[in-house]
Short mmCIF file of C-alpha atoms in Angstrom, two decimals:
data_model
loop_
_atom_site.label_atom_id
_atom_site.label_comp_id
_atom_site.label_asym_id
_atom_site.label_seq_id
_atom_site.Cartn_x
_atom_site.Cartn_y
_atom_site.Cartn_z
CA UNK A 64 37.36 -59.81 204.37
CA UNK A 65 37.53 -61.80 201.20
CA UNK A 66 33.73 -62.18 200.36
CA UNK A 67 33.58 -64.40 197.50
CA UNK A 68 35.74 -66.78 199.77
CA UNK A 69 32.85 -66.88 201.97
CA UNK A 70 31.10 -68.63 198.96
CA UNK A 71 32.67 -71.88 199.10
CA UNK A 72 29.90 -73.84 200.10
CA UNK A 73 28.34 -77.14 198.28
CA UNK A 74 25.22 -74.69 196.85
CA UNK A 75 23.92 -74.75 193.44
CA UNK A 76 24.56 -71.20 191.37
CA UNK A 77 20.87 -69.75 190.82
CA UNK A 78 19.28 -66.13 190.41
CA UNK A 79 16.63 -66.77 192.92
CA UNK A 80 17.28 -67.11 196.22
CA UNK A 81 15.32 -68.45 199.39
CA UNK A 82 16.39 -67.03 202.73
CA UNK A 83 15.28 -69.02 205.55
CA UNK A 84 15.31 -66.57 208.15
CA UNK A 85 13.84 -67.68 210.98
CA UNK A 86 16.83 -70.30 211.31
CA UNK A 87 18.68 -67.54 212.30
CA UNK A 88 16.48 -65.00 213.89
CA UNK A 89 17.15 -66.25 217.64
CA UNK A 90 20.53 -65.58 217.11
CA UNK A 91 20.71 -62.32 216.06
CA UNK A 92 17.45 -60.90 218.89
CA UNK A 93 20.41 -62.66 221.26
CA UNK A 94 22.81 -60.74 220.00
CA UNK A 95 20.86 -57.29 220.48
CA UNK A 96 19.15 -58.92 223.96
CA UNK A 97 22.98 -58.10 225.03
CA UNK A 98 24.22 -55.21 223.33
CA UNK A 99 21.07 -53.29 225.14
CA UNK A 100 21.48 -55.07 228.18
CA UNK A 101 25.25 -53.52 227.75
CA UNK A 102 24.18 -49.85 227.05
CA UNK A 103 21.11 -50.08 230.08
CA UNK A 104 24.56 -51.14 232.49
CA UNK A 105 26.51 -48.28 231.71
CA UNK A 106 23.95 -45.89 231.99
CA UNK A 107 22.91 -47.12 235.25
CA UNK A 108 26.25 -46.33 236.08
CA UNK A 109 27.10 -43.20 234.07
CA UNK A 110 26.20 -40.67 237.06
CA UNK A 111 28.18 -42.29 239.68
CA UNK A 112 31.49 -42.43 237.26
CA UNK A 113 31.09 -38.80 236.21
CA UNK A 114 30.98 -37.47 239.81
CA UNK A 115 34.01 -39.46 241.11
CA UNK A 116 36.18 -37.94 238.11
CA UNK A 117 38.48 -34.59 239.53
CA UNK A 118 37.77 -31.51 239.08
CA UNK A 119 40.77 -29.94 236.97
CA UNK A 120 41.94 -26.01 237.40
CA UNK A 121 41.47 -25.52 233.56
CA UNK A 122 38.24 -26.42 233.51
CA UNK A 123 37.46 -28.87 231.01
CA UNK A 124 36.90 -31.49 233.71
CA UNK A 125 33.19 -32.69 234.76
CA UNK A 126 30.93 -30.59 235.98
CA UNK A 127 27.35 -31.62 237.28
CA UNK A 128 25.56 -29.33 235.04
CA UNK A 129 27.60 -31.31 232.21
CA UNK A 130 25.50 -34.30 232.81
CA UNK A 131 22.90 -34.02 230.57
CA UNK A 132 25.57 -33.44 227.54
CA UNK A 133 27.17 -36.39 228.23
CA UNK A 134 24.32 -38.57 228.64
CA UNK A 135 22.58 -37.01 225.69
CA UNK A 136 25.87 -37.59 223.50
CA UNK A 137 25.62 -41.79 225.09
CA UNK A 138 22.26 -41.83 224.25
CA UNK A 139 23.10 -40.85 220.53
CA UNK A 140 25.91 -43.53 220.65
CA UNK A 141 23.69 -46.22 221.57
CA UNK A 142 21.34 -45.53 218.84
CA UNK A 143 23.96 -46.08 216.72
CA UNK A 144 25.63 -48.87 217.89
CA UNK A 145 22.04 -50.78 218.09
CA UNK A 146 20.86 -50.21 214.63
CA UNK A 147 24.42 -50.42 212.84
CA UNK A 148 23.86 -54.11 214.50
CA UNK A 149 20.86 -54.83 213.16
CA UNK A 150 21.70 -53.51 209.66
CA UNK A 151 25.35 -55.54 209.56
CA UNK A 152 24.08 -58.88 211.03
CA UNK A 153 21.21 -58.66 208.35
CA UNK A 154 23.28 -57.04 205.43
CA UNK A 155 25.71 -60.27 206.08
CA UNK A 156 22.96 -62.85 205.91
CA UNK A 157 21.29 -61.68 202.74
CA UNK A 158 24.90 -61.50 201.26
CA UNK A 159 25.99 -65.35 201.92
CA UNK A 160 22.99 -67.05 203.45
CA UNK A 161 19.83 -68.51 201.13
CA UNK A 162 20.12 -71.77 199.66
CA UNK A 163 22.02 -70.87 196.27
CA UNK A 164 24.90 -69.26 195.50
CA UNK A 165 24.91 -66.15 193.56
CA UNK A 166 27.80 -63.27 193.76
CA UNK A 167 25.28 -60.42 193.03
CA UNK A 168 24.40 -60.89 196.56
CA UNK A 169 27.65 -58.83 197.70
CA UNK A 170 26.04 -55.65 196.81
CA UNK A 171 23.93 -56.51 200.27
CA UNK A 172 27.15 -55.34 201.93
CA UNK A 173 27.46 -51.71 201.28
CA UNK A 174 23.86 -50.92 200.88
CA UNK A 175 22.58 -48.47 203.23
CA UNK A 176 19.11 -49.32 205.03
CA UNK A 177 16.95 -47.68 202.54
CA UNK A 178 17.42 -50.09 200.09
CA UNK A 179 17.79 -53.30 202.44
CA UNK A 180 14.30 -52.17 204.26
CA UNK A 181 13.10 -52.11 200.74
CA UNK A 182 13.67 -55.51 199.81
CA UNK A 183 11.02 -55.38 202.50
CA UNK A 184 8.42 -53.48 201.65
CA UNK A 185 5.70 -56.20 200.58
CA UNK A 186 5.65 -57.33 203.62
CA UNK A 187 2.47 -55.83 205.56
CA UNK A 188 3.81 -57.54 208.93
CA UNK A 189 6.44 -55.37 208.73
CA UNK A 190 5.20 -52.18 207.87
CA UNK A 191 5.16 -50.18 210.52
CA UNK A 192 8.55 -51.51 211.77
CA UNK A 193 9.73 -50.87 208.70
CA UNK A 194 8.92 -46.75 209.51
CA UNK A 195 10.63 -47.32 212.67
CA UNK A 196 13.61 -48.48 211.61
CA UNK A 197 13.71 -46.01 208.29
CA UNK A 198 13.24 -43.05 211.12
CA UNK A 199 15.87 -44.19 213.11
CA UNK A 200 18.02 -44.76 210.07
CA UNK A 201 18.42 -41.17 209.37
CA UNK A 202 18.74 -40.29 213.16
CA UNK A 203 21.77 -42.54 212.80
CA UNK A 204 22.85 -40.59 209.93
CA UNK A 205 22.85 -37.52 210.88
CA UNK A 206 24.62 -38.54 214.77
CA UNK A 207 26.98 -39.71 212.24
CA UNK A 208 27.33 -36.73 209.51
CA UNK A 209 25.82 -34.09 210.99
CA UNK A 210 23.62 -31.40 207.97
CA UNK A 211 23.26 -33.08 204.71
CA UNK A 212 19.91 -34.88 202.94
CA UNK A 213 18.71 -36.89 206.19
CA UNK A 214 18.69 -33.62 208.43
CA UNK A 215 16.21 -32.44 206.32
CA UNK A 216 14.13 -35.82 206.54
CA UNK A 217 14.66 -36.02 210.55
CA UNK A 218 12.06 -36.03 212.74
CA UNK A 219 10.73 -33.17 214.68
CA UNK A 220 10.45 -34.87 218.02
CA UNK A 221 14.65 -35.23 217.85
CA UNK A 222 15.15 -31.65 217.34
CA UNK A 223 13.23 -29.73 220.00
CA UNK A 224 14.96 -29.75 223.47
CA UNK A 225 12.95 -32.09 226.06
CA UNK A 226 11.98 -31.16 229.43
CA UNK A 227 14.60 -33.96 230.62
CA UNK A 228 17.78 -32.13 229.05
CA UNK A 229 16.68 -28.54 230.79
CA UNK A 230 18.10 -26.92 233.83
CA UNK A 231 17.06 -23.95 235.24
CA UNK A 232 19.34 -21.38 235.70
CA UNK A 233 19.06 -17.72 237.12
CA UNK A 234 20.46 -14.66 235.66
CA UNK A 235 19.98 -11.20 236.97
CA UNK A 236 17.46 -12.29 239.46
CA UNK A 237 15.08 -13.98 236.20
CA UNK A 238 15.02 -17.78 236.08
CA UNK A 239 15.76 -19.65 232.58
CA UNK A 240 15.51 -23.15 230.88
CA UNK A 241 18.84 -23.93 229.74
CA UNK A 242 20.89 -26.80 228.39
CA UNK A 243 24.32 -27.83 227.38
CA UNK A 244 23.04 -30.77 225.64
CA UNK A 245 22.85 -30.50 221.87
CA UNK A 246 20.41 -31.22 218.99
CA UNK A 247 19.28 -34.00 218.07
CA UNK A 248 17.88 -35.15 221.49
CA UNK A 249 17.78 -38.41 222.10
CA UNK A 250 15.81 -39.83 225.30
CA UNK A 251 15.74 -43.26 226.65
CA UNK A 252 11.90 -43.82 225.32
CA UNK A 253 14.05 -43.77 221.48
CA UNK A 254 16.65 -46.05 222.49
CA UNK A 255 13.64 -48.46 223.69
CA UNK A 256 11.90 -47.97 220.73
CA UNK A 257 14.52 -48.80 218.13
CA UNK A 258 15.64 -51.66 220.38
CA UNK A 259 11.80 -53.25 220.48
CA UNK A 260 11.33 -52.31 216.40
CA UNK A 261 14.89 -54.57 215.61
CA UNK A 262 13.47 -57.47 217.76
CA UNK A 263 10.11 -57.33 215.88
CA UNK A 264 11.58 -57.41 212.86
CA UNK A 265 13.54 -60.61 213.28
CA UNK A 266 10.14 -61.98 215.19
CA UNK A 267 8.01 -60.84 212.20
CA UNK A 268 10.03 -61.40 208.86
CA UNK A 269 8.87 -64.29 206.60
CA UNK A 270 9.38 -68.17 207.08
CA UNK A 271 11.03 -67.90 203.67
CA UNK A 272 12.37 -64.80 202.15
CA UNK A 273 12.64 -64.68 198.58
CA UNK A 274 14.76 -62.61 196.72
CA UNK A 275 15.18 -62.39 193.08
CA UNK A 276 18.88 -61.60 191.89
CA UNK A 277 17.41 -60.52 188.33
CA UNK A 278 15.44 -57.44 190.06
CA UNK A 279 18.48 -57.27 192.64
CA UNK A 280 20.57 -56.11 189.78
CA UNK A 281 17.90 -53.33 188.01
CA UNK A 282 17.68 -51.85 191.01
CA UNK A 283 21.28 -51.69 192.26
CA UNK A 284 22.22 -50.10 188.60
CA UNK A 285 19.42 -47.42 189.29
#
C-alpha cells in the first residue's frame, strides 16, 4: 500500500492533530460485533466437524481425546485474530484520519500495541481497558512467537492447565489428569474478555483525541 498516497486529501499540513473518534467508533465495534459472532459459529460447530472426519490407519487423523488440542489451538487463533483487528483498524486511523495532514503519522503503522495503548495512557476512562488489552497483547505475542521477552511478562492464569482441558485417564489401575492441549491455555471466558475490553475502548475513548506530532517524534526516536 502506498501510504503517503493515502494523504491526498484537501487538509492543512500541521504538527497537532485532532482525531475525532467517535465518528468512527460504530464502525469499527461493527466490525468486531462480526468477527466474534464468526469465531462463536465455528466453535459451535467445531465438535460436530471433528467427529465426522475418518479415522486414518496411520494415525494422525482425529481422535476424540484430540478435542481439547484443537479447540485450545482455535481458541488461541481467535485471540489473535480479534485483537490484531482492533490494533490494525486503530493503527490505520491514527495514521490518516485527524483533521491535518502530517506524514509522521505513518510510524502509527508498524507500532506494536505498547506504544499505541500509550498514546493512551492519560486517559483514566480507559485505564483498566488499557491493562486488558496490554495483557492480551503479549498473549498474542507469544501464540505468535512462542519464548522470548513477553513469555516472561505473561500471565499466570494462561499457563496453568484448566480443569476444562483435563481428561482423566487410567494407567496401571491409578487414574490421572491428563491433556494433549498445550500451554498457554486459552478458555472461552479470555476470548469474551478481550472481545468486551476492544468494544469498551471504542465506547470509552475521547470525543476528540489529540495527538501532538512534536512528542510523536521524541518518542518514536527513543
Amino acid at each position: 500500500m502506498d501510504v503517503n498516497a493515502l494523504y491526498d486529501f484537501d487538509r492543512k499540513e500541521g504538527m497537532i492533530v485532532e482525531y475525532p473518534i467517535k465518528i468512527v467508533s460504530i464502525v469499527h465495534i461493527e466490525k468486531l460485533k462480526m468477527f466474534y459472532a464468526g469465531i462463536m459459529a465455528g466453535f459451535k460447530h467445531l465438535k460436530t466437524e471433528l467427529d465426522s472426519l475418518p479415522v486414518v490407519r496411520n494415525g494422525l487423523g482425529y481422535r476424540p481425546e484430540f478435542y481439547n488440542q484443537v479447540l485450545n489451538e482455535m481458541r488461541k487463533n481467535a485471540i489473535v485474530g480479534l485483537f490484531h483487528l482492533w490494533l490494525r483498524e486503530l493503527q490505520h486511523f491514527l495514521a490518516i484520519g485527524g483533521d491535518v495532514i502530517n506524514k509522521n503519522k505513518n510510524v502509527f503503522l508498524n507500532k506494536g500495541h505498547e506504544f499505541i495503548l500509550g498514546l493512551f495512557a492519560n486517559e483514566r476512562e480507559l485505564t483498566p481497558i488499557i491493562y486488558i488489552l496490554e495483557k492480551y497483547g503479549c498473549l498474542t505475542n507469544v501464540i505468535k512467537h512462542g519464548l522470548g521477552n513477553s513469555f516472561e511478562k505473561l500471565s499466570d492464569e494462561f499457563l496453568y492447565e484448566p480443569d476444562e482441558y483435563k481428561e482423566s485417564i487410567v494407567i496401571d489401575g491409578e487414574a490421572y489428569d491428563s491433556s494433549v492441549a498445550e500451554a498457554p491455555f486459552v478458555l472461552q471466558s479470555h476470548i469474551d474478555e478481550l472481545y468486551n475490553a476492544t468494544i469498551q475502548f471504542w465506547e470509552k475513548v475521547p470525543e476528540i483525541f489529540v495527538v501532538d506530532c512534536n512528542i510523536l517524534l521524541k518518542k518514536n526516536a527513543r
